[in-house]
PDB file of C-alpha atoms in Angstrom:
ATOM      1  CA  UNK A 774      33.900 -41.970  20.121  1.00 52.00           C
ATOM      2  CA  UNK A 775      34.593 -45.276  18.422  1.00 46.00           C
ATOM      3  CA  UNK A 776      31.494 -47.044  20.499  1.00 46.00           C
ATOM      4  CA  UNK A 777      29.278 -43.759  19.044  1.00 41.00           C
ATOM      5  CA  UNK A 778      30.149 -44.371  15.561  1.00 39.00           C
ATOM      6  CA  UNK A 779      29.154 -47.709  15.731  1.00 42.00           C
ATOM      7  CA  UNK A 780      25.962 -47.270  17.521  1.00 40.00           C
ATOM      8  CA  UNK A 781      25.255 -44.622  14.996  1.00 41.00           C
ATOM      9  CA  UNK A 782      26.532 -47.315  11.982  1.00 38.00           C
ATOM     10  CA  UNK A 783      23.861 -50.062  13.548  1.00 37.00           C
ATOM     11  CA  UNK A 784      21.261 -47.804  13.782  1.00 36.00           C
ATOM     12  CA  UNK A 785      21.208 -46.487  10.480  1.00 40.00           C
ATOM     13  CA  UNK A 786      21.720 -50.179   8.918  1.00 43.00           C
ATOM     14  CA  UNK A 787      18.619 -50.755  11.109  1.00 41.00           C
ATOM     15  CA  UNK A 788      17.008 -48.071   9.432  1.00 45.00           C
ATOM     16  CA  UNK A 789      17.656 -49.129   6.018  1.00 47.00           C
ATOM     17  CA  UNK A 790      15.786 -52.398   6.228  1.00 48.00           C
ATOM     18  CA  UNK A 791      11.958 -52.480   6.851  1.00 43.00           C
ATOM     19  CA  UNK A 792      10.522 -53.299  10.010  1.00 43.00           C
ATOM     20  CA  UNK A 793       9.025 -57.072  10.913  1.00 42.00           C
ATOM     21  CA  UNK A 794       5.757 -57.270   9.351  1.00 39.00           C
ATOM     22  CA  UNK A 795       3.768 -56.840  12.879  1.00 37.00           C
ATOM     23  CA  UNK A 796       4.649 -53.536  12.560  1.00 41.00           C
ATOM     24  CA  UNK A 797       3.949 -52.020   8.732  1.00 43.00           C
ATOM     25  CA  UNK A 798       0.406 -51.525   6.852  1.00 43.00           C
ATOM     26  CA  UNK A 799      -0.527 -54.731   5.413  1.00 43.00           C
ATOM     27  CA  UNK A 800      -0.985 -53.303   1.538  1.00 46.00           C
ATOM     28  CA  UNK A 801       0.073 -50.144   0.412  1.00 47.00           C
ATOM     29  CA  UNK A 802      -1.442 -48.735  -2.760  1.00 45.00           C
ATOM     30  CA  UNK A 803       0.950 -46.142  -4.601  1.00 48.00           C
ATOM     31  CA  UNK A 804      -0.310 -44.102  -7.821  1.00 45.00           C
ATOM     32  CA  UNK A 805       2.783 -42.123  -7.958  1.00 46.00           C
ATOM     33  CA  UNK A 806       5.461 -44.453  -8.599  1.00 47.00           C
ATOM     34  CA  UNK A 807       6.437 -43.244 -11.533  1.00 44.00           C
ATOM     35  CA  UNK A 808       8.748 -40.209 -11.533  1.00 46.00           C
ATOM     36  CA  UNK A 809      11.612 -39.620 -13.569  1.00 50.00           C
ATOM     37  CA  UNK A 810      12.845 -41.956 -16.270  1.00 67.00           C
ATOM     38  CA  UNK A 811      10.444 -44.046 -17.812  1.00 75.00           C
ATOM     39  CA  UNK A 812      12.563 -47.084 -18.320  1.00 78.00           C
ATOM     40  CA  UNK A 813      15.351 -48.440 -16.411  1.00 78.00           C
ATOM     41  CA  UNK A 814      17.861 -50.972 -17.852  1.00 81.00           C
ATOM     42  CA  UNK A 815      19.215 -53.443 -15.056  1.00 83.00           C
ATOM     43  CA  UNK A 816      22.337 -55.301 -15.801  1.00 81.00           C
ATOM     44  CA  UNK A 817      21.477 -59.018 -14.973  1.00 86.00           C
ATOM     45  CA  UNK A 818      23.828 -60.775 -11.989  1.00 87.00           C
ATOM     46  CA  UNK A 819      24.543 -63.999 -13.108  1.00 82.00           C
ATOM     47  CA  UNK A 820      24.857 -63.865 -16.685  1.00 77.00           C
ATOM     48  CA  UNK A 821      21.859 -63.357 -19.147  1.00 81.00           C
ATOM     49  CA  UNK A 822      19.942 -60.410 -20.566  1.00 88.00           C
ATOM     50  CA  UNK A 823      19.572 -57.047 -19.104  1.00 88.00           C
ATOM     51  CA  UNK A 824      15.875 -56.222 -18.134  1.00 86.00           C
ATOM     52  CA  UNK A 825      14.467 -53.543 -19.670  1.00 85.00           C
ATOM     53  CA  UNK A 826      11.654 -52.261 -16.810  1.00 80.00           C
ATOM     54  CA  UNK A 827       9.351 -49.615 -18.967  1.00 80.00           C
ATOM     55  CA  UNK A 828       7.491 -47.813 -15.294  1.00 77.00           C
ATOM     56  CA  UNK A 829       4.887 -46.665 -18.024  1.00 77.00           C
ATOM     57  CA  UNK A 830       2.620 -48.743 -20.314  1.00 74.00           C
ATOM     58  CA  UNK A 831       4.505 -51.951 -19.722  1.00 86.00           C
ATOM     59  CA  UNK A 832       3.856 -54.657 -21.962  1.00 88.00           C
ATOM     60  CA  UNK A 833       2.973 -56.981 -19.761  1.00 93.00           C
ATOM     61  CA  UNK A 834       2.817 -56.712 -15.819  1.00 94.00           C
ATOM     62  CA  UNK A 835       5.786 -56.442 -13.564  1.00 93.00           C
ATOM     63  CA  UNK A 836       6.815 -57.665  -9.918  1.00 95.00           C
ATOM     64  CA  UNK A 837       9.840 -55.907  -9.029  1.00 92.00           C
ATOM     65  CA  UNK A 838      11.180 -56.915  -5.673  1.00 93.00           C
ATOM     66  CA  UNK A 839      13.809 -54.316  -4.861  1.00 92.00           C
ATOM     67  CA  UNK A 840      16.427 -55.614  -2.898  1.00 92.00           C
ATOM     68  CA  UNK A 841      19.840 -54.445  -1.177  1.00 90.00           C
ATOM     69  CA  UNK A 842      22.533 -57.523  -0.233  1.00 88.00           C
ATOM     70  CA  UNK A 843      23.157 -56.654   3.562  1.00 89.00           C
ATOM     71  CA  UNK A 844      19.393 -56.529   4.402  1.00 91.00           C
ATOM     72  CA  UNK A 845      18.443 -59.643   6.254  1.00 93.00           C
ATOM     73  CA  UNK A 846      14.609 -59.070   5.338  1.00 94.00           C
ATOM     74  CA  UNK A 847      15.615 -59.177   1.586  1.00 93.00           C
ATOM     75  CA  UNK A 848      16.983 -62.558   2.068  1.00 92.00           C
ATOM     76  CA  UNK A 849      14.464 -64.164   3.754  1.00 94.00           C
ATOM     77  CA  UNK A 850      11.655 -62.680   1.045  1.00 96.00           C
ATOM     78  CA  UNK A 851      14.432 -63.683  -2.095  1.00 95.00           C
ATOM     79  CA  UNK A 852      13.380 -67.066  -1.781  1.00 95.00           C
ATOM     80  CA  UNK A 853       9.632 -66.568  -1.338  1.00 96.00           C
ATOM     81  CA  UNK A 854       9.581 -64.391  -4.329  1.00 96.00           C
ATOM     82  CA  UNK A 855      11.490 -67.032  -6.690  1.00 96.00           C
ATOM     83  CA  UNK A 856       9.127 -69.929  -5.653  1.00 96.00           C
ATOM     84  CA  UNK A 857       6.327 -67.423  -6.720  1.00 96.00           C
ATOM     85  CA  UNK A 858       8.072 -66.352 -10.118  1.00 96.00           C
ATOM     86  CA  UNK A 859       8.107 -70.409 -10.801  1.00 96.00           C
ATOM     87  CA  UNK A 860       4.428 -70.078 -10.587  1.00 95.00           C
ATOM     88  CA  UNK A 861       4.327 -67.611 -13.151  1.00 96.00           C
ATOM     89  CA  UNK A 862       6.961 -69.037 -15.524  1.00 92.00           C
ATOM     90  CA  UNK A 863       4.752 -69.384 -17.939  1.00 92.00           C
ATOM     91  CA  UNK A 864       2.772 -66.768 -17.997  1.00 94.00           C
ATOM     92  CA  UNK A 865       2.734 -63.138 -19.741  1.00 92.00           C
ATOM     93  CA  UNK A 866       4.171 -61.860 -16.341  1.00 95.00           C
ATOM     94  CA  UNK A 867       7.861 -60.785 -15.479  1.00 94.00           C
ATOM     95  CA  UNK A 868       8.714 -60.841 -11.913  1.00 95.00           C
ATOM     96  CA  UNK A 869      12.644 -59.453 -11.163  1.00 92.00           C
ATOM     97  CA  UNK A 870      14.904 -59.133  -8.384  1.00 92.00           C
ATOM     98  CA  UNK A 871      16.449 -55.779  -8.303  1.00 90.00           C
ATOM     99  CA  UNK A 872      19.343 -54.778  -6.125  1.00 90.00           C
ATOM    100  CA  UNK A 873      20.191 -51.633  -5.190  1.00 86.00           C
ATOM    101  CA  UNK A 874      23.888 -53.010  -4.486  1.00 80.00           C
ATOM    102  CA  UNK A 875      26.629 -51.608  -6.878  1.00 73.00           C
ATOM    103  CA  UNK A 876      29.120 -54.562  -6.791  1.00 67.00           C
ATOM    104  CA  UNK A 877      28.073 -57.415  -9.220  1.00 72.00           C
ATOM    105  CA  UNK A 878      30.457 -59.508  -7.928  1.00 77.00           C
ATOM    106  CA  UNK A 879      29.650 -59.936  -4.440  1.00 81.00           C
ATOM    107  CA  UNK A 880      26.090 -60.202  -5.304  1.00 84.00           C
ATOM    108  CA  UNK A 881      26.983 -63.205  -7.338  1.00 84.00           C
ATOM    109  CA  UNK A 882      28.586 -64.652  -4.216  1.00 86.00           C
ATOM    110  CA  UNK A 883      25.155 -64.693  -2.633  1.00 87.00           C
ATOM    111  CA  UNK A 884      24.045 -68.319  -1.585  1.00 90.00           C
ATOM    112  CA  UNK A 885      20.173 -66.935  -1.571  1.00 89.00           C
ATOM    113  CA  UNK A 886      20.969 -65.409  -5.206  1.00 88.00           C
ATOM    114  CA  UNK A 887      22.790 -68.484  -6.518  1.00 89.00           C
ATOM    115  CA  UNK A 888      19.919 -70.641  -5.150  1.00 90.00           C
ATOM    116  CA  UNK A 889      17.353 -68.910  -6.986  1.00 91.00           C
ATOM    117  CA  UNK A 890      15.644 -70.530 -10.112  1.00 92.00           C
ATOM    118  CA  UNK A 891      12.708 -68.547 -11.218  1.00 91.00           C
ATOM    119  CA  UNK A 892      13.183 -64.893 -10.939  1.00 91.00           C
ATOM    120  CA  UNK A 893      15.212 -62.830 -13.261  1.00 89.00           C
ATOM    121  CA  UNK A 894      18.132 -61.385 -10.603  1.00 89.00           C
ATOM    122  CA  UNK A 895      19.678 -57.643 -11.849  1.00 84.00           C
ATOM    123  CA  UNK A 896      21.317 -54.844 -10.228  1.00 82.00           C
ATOM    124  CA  UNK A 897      22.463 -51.124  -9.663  1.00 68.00           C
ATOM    125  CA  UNK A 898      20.087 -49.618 -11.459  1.00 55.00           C
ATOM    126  CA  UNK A 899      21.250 -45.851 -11.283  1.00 50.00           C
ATOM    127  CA  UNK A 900      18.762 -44.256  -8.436  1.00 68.00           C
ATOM    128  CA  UNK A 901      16.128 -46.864  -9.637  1.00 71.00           C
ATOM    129  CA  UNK A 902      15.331 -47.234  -5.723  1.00 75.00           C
ATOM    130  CA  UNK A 903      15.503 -43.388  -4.619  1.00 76.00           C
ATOM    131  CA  UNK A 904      13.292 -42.709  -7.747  1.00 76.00           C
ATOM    132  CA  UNK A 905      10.967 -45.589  -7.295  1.00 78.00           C
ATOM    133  CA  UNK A 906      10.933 -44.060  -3.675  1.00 80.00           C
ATOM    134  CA  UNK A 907      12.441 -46.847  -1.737  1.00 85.00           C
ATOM    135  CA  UNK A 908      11.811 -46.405   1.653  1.00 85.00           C
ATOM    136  CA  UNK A 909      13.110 -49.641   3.226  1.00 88.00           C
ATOM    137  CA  UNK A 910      13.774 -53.024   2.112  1.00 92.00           C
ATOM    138  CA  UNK A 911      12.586 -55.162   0.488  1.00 95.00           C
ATOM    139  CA  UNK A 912       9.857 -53.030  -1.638  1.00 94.00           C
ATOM    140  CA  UNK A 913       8.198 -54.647  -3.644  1.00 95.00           C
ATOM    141  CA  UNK A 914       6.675 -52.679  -6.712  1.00 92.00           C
ATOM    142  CA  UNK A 915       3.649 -53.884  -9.286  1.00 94.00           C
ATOM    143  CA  UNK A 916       2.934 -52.103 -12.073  1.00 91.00           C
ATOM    144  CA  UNK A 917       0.244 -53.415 -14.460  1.00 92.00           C
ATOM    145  CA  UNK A 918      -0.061 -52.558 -18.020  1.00 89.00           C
ATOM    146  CA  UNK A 919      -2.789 -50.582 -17.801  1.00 84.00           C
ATOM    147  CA  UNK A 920      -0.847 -48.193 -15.265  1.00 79.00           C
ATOM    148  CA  UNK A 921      -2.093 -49.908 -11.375  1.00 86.00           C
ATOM    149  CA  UNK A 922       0.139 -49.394  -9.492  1.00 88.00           C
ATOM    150  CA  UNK A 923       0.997 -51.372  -6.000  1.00 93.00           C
ATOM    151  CA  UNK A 924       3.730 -51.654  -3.398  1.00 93.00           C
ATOM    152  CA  UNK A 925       4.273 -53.430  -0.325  1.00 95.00           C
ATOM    153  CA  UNK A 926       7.217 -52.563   2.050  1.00 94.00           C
ATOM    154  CA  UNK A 927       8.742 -55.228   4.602  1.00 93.00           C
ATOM    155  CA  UNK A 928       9.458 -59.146   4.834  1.00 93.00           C
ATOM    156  CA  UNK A 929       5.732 -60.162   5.350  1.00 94.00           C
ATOM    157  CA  UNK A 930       5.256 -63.712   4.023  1.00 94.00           C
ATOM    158  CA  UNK A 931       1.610 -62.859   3.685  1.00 95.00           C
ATOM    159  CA  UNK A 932       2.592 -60.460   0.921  1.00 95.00           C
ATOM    160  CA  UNK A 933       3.418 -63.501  -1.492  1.00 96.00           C
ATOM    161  CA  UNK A 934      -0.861 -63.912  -1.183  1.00 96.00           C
ATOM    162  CA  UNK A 935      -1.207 -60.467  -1.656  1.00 96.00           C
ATOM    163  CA  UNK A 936       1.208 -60.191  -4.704  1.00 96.00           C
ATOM    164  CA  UNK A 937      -0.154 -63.458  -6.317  1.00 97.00           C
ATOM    165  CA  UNK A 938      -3.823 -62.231  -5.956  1.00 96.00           C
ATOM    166  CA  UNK A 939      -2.961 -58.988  -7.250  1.00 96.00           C
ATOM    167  CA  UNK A 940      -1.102 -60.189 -10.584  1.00 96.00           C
ATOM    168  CA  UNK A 941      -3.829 -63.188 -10.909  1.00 95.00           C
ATOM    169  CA  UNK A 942      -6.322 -60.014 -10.928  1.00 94.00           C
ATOM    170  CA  UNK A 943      -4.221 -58.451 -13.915  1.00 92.00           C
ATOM    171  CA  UNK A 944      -4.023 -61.544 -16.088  1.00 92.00           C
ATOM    172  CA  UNK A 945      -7.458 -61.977 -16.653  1.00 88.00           C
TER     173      UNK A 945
END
């Protein structure tokens, strides 16, 4: 019984993080995103202001990576993501980390979270990944300002290109 329930235990932690990119779509375009609220407030992790993420008519044009702490994937793409956000530090862009985890405190513990510079790290943000339908992890969400939608799924390094490309595209 004991071996069963932890077969069952691996497999489903399996399950919750996306497969190796060899495996998943390379891009996948989703116009339905947005579903119920319009805004989400996520409490920031290591001090700092909440992020107020407006899923409709944003001001400006938003990465959101979302994240969960035991996903392996996630930590591997944190990094990747940060080094991309210090390419946009400047610009009319916000790119956040968003954590599906519900303890603060052992996010903080993080070494990939304490390492990062660039992008703005929150979590728990109510059902923000069952209602941004979060499949696996990481997902990673844009959502322009004049309501494009994007999202990629998985821990593709190619998806940095992809991202970068895609946000370039809405600055202009």
């Amino acid at each position: 019984m004991k071996k069963l329930l932890i077969l069952t235990f691996a497999v489903l932690a399996f399950a919750a993080c996306a497969k190796e990119s060899s495996q998943q779509q390379p891009v996948q375009t989703d116009n339905t995103v947005a579903q119920a609220p319009a805004a989400y407030t996520l409490p920031a992790v290591l001090g700092g202001e909440d992020f107020v993420l407006e899923k409709e008519n944003p001001s400006k044009p938003i990465l959101v990576a979302s994240m969960a702490g035991f996903c392996s994937y996630c930590k591997k793409m944190l990094p990747l993501i940060d080094e991309m956000a210090g390419k946009y530090k400047d610009k009319n862009v916000d790119i956040v980390i968003a954590f599906v985890d519900p303890a603060n405190d052992q996010l903080k513990e993080m070494d990939v979270v304490k390492n990062a510079k660039n992008a703005k790290i929150h979590y728990n943000a109510a059902h923000f990944g069952q209602d941004m339908g979060v499949t696996g992890f990481p997902t990673m969400f844009f959502i322009g300002t004049n309501g494009e939608t994007k999202k990629w799924i998985g821990a593709d390094p190619a998806y940095i290109e992809l991202m970068s490309a895609t946000i370039d595209e809405s600055l202009k």
